[in-house]
XYZ file of C-alpha atoms in Angstrom:
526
model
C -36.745 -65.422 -42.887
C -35.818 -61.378 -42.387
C -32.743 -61.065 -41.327
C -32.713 -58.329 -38.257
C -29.157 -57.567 -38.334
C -28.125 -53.399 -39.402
C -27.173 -53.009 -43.327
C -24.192 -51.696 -43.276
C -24.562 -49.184 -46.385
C -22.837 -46.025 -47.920
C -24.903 -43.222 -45.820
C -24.568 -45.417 -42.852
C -20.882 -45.905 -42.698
C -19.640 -42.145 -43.931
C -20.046 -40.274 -40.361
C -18.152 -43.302 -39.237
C -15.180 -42.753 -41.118
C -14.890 -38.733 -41.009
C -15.205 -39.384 -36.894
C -11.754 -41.450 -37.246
C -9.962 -39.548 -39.844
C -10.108 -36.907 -37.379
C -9.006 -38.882 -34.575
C -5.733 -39.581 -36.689
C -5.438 -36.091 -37.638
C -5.533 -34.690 -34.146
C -3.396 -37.475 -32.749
C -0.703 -36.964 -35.649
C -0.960 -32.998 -35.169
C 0.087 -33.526 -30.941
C 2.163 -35.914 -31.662
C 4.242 -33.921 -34.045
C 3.953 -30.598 -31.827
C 7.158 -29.581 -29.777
C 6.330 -30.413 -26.375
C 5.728 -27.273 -24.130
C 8.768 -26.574 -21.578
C 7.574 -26.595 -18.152
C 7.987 -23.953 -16.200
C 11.736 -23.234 -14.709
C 12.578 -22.962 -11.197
C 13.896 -19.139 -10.954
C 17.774 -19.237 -11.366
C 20.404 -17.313 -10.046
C 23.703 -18.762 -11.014
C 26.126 -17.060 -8.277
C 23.586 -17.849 -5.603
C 23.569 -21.367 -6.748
C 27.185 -22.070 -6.920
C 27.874 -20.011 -3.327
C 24.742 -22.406 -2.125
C 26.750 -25.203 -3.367
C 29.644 -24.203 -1.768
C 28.555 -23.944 1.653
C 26.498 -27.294 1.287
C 29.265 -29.371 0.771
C 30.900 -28.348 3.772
C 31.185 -31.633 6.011
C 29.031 -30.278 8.929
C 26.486 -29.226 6.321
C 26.300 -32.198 4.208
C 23.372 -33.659 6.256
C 22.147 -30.521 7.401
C 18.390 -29.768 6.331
C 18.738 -26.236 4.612
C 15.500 -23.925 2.850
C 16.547 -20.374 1.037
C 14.058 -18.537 -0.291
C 14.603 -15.332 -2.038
C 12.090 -12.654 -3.734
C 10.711 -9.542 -4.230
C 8.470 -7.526 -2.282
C 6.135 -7.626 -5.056
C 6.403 -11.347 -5.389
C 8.541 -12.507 -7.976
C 10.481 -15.517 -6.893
C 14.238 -15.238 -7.251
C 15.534 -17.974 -5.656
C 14.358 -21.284 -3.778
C 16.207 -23.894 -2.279
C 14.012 -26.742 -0.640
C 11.990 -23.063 -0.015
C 8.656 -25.700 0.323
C 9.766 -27.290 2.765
C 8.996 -27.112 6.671
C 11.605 -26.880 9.309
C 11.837 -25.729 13.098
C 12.184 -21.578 12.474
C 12.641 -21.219 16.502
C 12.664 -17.062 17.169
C 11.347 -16.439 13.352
C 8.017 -17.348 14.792
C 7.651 -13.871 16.078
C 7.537 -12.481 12.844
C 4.249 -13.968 12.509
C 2.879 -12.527 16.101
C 4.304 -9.372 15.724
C 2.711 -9.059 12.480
C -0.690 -9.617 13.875
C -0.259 -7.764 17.005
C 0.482 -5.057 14.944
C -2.714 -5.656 12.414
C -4.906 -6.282 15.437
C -3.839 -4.055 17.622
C -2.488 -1.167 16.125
C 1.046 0.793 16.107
C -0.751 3.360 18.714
C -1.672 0.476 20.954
C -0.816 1.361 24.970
C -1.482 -1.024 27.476
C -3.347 0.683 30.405
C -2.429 -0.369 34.063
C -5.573 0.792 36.297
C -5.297 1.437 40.240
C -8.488 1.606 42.485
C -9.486 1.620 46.143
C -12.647 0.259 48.124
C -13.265 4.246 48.834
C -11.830 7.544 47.791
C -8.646 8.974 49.619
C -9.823 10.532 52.713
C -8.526 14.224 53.340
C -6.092 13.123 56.123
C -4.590 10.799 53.063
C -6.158 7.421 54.382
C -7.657 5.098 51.912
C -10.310 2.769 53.925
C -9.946 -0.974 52.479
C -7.606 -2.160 49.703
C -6.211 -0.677 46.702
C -6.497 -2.847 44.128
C -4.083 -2.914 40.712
C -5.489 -4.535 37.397
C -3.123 -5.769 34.698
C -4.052 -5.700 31.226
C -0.698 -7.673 30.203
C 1.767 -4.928 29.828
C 5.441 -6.764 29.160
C 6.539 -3.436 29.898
C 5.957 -2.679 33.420
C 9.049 -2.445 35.299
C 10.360 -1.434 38.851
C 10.854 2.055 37.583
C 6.811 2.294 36.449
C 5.745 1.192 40.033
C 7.657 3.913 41.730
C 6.416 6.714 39.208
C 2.908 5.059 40.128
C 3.773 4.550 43.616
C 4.925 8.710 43.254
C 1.850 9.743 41.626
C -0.487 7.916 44.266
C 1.161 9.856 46.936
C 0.957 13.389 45.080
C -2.790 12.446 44.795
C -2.600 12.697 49.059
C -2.338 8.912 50.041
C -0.786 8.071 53.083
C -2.361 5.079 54.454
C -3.872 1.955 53.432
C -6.333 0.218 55.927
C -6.382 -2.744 53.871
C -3.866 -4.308 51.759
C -2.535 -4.246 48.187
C -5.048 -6.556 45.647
C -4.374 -7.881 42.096
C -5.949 -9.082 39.494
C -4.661 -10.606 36.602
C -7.977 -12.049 35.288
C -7.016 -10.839 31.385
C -5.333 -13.435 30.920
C -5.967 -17.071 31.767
C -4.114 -18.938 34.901
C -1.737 -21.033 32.021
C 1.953 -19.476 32.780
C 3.990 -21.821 30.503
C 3.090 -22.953 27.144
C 4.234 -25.635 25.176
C 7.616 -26.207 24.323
C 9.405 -24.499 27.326
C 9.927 -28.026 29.324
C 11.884 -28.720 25.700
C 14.671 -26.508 27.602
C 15.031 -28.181 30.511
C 18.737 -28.023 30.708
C 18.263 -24.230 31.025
C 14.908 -24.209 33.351
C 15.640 -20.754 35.473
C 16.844 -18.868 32.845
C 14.620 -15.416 31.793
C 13.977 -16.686 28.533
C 11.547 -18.909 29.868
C 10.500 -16.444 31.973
C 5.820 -17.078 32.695
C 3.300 -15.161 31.426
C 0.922 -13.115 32.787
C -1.588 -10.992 33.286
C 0.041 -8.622 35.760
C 4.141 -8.785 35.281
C 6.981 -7.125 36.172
C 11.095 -6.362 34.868
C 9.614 -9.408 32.386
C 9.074 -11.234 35.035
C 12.741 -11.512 36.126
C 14.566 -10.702 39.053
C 18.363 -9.872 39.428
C 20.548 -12.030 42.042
C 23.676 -9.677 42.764
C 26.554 -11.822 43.945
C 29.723 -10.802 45.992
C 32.696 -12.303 47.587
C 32.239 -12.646 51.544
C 34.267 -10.309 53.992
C 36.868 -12.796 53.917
C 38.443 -16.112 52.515
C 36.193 -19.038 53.701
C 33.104 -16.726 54.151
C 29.725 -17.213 52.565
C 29.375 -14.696 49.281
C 27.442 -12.069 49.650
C 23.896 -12.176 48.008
C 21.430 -9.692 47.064
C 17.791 -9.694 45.592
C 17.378 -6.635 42.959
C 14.174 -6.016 43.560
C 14.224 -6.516 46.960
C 10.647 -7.371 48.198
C 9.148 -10.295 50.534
C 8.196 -12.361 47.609
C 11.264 -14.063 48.029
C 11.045 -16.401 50.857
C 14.160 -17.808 51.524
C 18.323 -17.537 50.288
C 19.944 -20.753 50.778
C 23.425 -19.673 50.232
C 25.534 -22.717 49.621
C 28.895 -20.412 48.333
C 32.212 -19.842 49.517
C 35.200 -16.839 48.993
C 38.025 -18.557 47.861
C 41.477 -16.817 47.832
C 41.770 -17.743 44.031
C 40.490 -19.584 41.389
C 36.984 -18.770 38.380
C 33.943 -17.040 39.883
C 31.575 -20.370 39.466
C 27.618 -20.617 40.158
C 24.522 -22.590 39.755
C 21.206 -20.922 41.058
C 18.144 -22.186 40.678
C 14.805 -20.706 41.648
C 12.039 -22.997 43.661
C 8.326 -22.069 44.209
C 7.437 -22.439 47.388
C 3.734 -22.582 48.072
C 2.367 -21.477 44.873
C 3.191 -17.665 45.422
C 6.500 -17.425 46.915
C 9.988 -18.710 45.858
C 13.542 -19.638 47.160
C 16.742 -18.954 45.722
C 19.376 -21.867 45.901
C 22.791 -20.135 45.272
C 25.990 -23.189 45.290
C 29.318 -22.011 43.867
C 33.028 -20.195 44.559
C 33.888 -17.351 44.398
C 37.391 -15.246 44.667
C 37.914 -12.529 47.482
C 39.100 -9.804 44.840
C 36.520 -10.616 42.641
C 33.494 -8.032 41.490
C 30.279 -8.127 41.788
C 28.555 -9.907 39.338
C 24.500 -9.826 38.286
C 22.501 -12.899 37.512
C 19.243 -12.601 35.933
C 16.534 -15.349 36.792
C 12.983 -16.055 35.915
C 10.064 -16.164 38.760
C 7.297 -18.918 39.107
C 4.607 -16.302 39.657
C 4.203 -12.918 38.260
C 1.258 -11.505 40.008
C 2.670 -12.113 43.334
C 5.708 -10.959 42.435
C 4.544 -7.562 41.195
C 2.315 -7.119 44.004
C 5.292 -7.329 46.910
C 7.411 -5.494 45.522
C 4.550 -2.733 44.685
C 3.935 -3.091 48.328
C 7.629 -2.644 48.909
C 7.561 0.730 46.642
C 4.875 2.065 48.088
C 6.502 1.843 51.538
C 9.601 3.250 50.087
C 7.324 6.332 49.274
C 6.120 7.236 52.980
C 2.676 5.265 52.351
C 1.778 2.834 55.139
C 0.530 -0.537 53.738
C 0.520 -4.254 54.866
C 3.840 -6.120 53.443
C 1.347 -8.840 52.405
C -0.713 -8.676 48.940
C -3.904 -10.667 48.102
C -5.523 -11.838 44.715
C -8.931 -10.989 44.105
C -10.986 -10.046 40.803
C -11.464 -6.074 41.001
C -15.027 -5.617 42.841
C -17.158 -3.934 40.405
C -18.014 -1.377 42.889
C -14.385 -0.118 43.003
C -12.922 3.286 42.743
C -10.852 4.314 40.127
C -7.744 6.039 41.147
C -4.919 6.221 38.700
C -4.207 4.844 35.731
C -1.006 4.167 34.233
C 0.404 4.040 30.023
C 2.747 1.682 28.521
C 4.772 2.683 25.725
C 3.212 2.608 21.970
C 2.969 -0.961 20.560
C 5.495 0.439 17.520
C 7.815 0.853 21.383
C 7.146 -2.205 22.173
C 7.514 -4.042 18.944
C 10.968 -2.760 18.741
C 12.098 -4.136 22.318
C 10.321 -7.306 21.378
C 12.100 -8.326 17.803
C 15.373 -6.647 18.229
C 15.908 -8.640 21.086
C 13.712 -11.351 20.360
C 11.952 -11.228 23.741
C 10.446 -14.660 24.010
C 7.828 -13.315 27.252
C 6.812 -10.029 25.212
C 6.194 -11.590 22.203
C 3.404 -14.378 24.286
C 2.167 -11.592 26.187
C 1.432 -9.972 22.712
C -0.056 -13.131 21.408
C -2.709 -13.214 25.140
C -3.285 -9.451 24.573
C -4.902 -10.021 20.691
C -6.677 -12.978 21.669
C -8.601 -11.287 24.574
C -9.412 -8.644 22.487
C -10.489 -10.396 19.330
C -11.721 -13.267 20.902
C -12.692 -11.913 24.624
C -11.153 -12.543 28.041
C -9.564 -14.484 29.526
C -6.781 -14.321 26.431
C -5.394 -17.412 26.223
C -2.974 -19.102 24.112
C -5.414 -21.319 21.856
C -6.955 -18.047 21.293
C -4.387 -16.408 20.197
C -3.289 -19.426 18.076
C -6.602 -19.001 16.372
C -6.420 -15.543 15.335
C -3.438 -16.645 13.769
C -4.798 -19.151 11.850
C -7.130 -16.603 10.864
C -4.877 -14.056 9.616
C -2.339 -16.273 7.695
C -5.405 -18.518 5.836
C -6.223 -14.803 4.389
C -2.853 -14.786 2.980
C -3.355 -17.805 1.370
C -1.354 -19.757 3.653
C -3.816 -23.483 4.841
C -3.054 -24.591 8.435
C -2.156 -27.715 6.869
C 0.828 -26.095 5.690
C 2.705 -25.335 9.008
C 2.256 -26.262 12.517
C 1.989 -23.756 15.640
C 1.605 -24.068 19.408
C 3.368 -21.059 20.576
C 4.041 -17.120 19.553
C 7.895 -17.019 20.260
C 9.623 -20.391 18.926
C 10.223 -21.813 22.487
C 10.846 -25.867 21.805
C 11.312 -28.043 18.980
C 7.167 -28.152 17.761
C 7.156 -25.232 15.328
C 7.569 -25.654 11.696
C 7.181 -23.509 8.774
C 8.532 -23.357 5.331
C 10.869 -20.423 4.562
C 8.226 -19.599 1.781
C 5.793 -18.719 4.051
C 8.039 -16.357 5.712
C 8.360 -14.899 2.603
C 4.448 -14.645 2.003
C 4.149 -12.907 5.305
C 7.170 -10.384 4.630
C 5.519 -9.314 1.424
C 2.373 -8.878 2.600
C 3.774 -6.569 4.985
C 5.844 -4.548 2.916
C 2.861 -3.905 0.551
C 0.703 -2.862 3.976
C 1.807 0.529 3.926
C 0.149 1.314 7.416
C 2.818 -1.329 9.071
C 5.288 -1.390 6.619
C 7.544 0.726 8.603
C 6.864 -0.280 12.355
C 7.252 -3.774 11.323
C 10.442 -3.156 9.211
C 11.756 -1.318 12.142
C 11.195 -3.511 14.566
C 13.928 -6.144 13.196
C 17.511 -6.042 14.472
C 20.058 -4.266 11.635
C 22.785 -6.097 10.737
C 26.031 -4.437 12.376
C 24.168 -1.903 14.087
C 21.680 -3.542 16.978
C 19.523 -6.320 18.429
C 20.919 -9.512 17.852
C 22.119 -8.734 14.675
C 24.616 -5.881 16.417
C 27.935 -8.347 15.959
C 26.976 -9.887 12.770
C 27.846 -8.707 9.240
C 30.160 -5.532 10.722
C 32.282 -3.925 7.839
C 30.489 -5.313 5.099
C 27.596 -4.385 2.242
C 24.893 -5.688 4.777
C 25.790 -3.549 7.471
C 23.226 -1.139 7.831
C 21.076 -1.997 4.617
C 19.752 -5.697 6.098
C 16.895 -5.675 8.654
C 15.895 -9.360 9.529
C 14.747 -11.334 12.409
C 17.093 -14.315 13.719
C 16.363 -17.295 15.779
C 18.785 -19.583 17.201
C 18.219 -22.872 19.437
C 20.844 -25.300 19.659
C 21.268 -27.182 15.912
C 18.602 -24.493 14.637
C 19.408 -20.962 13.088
C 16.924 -18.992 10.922
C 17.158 -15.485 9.582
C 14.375 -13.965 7.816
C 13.885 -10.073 6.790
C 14.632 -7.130 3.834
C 17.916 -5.748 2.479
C 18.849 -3.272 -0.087
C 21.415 -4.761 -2.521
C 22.859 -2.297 -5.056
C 20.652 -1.518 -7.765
C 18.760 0.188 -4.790
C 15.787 -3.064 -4.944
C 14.342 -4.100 -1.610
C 14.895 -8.157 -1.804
C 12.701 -10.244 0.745
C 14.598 -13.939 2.104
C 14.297 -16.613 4.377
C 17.039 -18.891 5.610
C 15.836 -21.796 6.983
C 18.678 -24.214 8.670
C 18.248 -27.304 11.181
C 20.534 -29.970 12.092
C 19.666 -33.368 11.170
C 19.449 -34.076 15.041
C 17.241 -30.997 15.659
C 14.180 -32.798 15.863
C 15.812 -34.559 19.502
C 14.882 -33.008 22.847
C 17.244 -35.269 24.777
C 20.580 -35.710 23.219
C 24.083 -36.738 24.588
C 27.090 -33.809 25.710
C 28.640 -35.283 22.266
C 25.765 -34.884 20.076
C 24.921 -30.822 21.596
C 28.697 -30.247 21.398
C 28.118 -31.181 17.258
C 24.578 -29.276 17.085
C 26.372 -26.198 18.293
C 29.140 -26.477 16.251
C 26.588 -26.969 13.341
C 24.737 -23.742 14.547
C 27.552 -21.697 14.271
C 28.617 -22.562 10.680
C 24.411 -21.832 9.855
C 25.058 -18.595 10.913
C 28.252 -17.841 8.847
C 26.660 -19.296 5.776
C 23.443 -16.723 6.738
C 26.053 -14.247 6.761
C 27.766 -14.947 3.537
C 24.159 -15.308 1.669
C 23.115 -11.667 3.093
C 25.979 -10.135 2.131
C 26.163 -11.660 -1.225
C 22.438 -9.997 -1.564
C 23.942 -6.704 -0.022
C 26.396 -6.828 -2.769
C 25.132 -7.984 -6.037
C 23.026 -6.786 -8.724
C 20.416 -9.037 -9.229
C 21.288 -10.844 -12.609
C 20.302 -8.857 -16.189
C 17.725 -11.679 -17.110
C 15.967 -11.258 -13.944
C 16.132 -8.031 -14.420
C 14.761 -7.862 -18.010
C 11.670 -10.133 -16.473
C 7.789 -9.088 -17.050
C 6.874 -7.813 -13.338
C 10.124 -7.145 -11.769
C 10.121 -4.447 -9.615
């Protein structure tokens, strides 16, 4: 019987055995091979042990803390948790500044347009209404409405048969995004200030208190700018013959296009006059009484009482008025970190990219857009509004980095966008910070502060004459809590003032020092 089995001979077995004598060879060959280093983390020893330092400081020893330092051409120099996301509050308008400004353009002016049912008669009278369209300008204040208010009368008007119209239909009806009910505690103030499509003094009004005639009188209280909008003072004060000036205002909506003013406090008879600046609920309304008031104020005869109303398309144009240059703008908006300019930007991009009304998910959008083509995934971060308003926002301090690079190589908005962040020592909210040291002058960079959250991102010159790009990144380990006890804000605050001296000492320390000779001596450094 044949036996079926393979014979195993010579020929059969020699591919056999050169297939595992190379097997051994290869495996001895790796296995005797110095292992490759993996790449190093870029090192910086001073940075490190100042870092250290200011980490082991009690406040900071549970503190969540990101530092990120490059070059503009994008060499890493430093990182410190740099991958990290944390809440960047006002550093979020770095991002919508830097898309108004790639959407929009540097020469971008906002135009506000006036027009009438008719023509202005010869005897000055305009038959019907005369209508004013916002486009979003954040810059339209009192002073604008009386040079418009001045040129409509130069133009002949006298009269109005009908009454003043607005339209704010740019935008969408959505006046407060999300995150603003995450400051609460602070609900009048005019950093939460709405949006919309047809504002005024950033939609803010001044409430100028004085003590009564006498002791035991009411203080005296006025609305700057006066107009009807407001509906009602209730005046709850009293002039005391001593003690601190005290008040609490608040500011109600009455209605859904009026408000009242609730004024309780003390005040002292010698005291002086003293200016409190509060947010209104509505800012079409409010821009149309008081444009109502101006125009009275210039000799023409109109009805106190405005109306909304989309512009007929049948209307008459009659004047139009400029804003400043976005660069103008830009500069208002970072240096002083202007939480209602910076949405209004954010509205104004996403009607125009994305068509009107411009809302906010619009605008978020075009964001996505424009950091995805920077390599950034939306994964990677999480946005809901332009300026940093409430405790939702997080991004890594290396994204801030990616995004201040990519600017600084943009030569068409390298400088507007450099300019428009506050210098240390010198202005915006970087004007008492750093004074009398390296950084004083030579370190633009945008800050953002909520309470137990402080970032600072920007540029500065150190002394080998290199352009360095950073992001400090700091949050309390409470910072994620929207409702927290008088004892637990007391320690947040006291956290986010030690953030900012540690900011501090890390920009100067760039102001100051060369950048070490072996990062120096690297391939690709600048």
């Amino acid at each position: 019987m044949r036996d079926h089995r393979t014979s195993l001979t010579p020929r059969s077995m020699f591919p056999s055995l050169i297939s595992r004598w190379l097997a051994a060879t290869l495996g001895l060959m790796l296995w005797c091979a110095p292992a490759q280093a993996a790449p190093k983390k870029p090192r910086w020893p001073a940075l490190q042990r100042l870092v250290k330092k200011w980490k082991s400081r009690g406040l900071l020893r549970k503190a969540k803390i990101g530092i990120a330092v490059a070059t503009p051409s994008g060499r890493m120099l430093y990182q410190y948790n740099a991958n990290k996301t944390y809440f960047p509050a006002s550093n979020t308008k770095l991002i919508t500044m830097a898309v108004a400004l790639k959407k929009l353009g540097a020469d971008y002016r906002y135009i506000t347009r006036l027009y009438g049912d008719n023509k202005i008669s010869r005897n000055g009278v305009l038959r019907g209404n005369l209508y004013i369209k916002g486009t979003g300008d954040p810059m339209l204040r009192s002073e604008e409405l009386w040079r418009i208010s001045r040129d409509l009368y130069n133009l002949g008007l006298r009269r109005i048969t009908g009454r003043v119209v607005f339209d704010t239909s740019v935008f969408d009806s959505e006046r407060f995004g999300t995150g603003w009910k995450h400051h609460k505690h602070q609900w009048y103030r005019p950093y939460l200030a709405p949006i919309g499509g047809l504002s005024l003094n950033y939609n803010a009004m001044g409430i100028v208190i004085r003590p009564g005639s006498k002791v035991g009188r009411k203080a005296r209280i006025l609305i700057d700018p006066p107009s009807r909008y407001i509906r009602r003072i209730i005046n709850r004060t009293k002039t005391r013959r001593r003690g601190r000036f005290r008040m609490k205002i608040k500011v109600l909506s009455y209605k859904g296009f009026r408000d009242t003013v609730v004024v309780k406090g003390t005040i002292p008879i010698y005291a002086k006059a003293r200016t409190y600046w509060r947010r209104i609920n509505h800012p079409g309304w409010y821009t149309a009484f008081v444009f109502a008031e101006t125009l009275k104020k210039q000799g023409i005869r109109v009805s106190p009482w405005p109306k909304r109303r989309k512009l007929p398309s049948n209307a008459t144009e009659l004047h139009q008025h400029y804003s400043p240059t976005l660069r103008t703008i830009l500069q208002y908006t970072g240096k002083f970190s202007s939480n209602f300019a910076t949405e209004q930007l954010l509205k104004t991009f996403a009607a125009k990219e994305l068509g009107t009304p411009g809302t906010w998910k619009k605008g978020l959008r075009v964001i996505q857009t424009f950091l995805r083509s920077l390599g950034i995934p939306s994964k990677s971060y999480k946005m809901v509004n332009g300026s940093g308003l409430g405790r939702i926002n997080q991004f890594a301090p290396m994204l801030f980095v990616k995004l201040l690079q990519h600017m600084y190589k943009s030569f068409a908005w390298r400088i507007e966008f450099i300019q428009s962040q506050p210098t240390a020592g010198v202005d915006g909210t970087l004007r008492r910070r750093m004074k009398r040291t390296k950084a004083a002058g030579t370190l633009r960079a945008k800050t953002g502060t909520i309470d137990g959250i402080s970032t600072l991102s920007g540029y500065v010159e150190n002394p080998d004459k290199r352009i360095l790009v950073f992001s400090f990144c700091m949050n309390s380990e409470y910072a994620h809590m929207i409702k927290v006890g008088k004892r637990t804000r007391r320690y947040m605050q006291r956290q986010t003032r030690l953030f900012r001296r540690f900011q501090n000492a890390l920009g100067e320390f760039l102001a100051s020092q060369p950048l070490p000779p072996k990062v120096v001596k690297q391939k690709g450094s600048p």
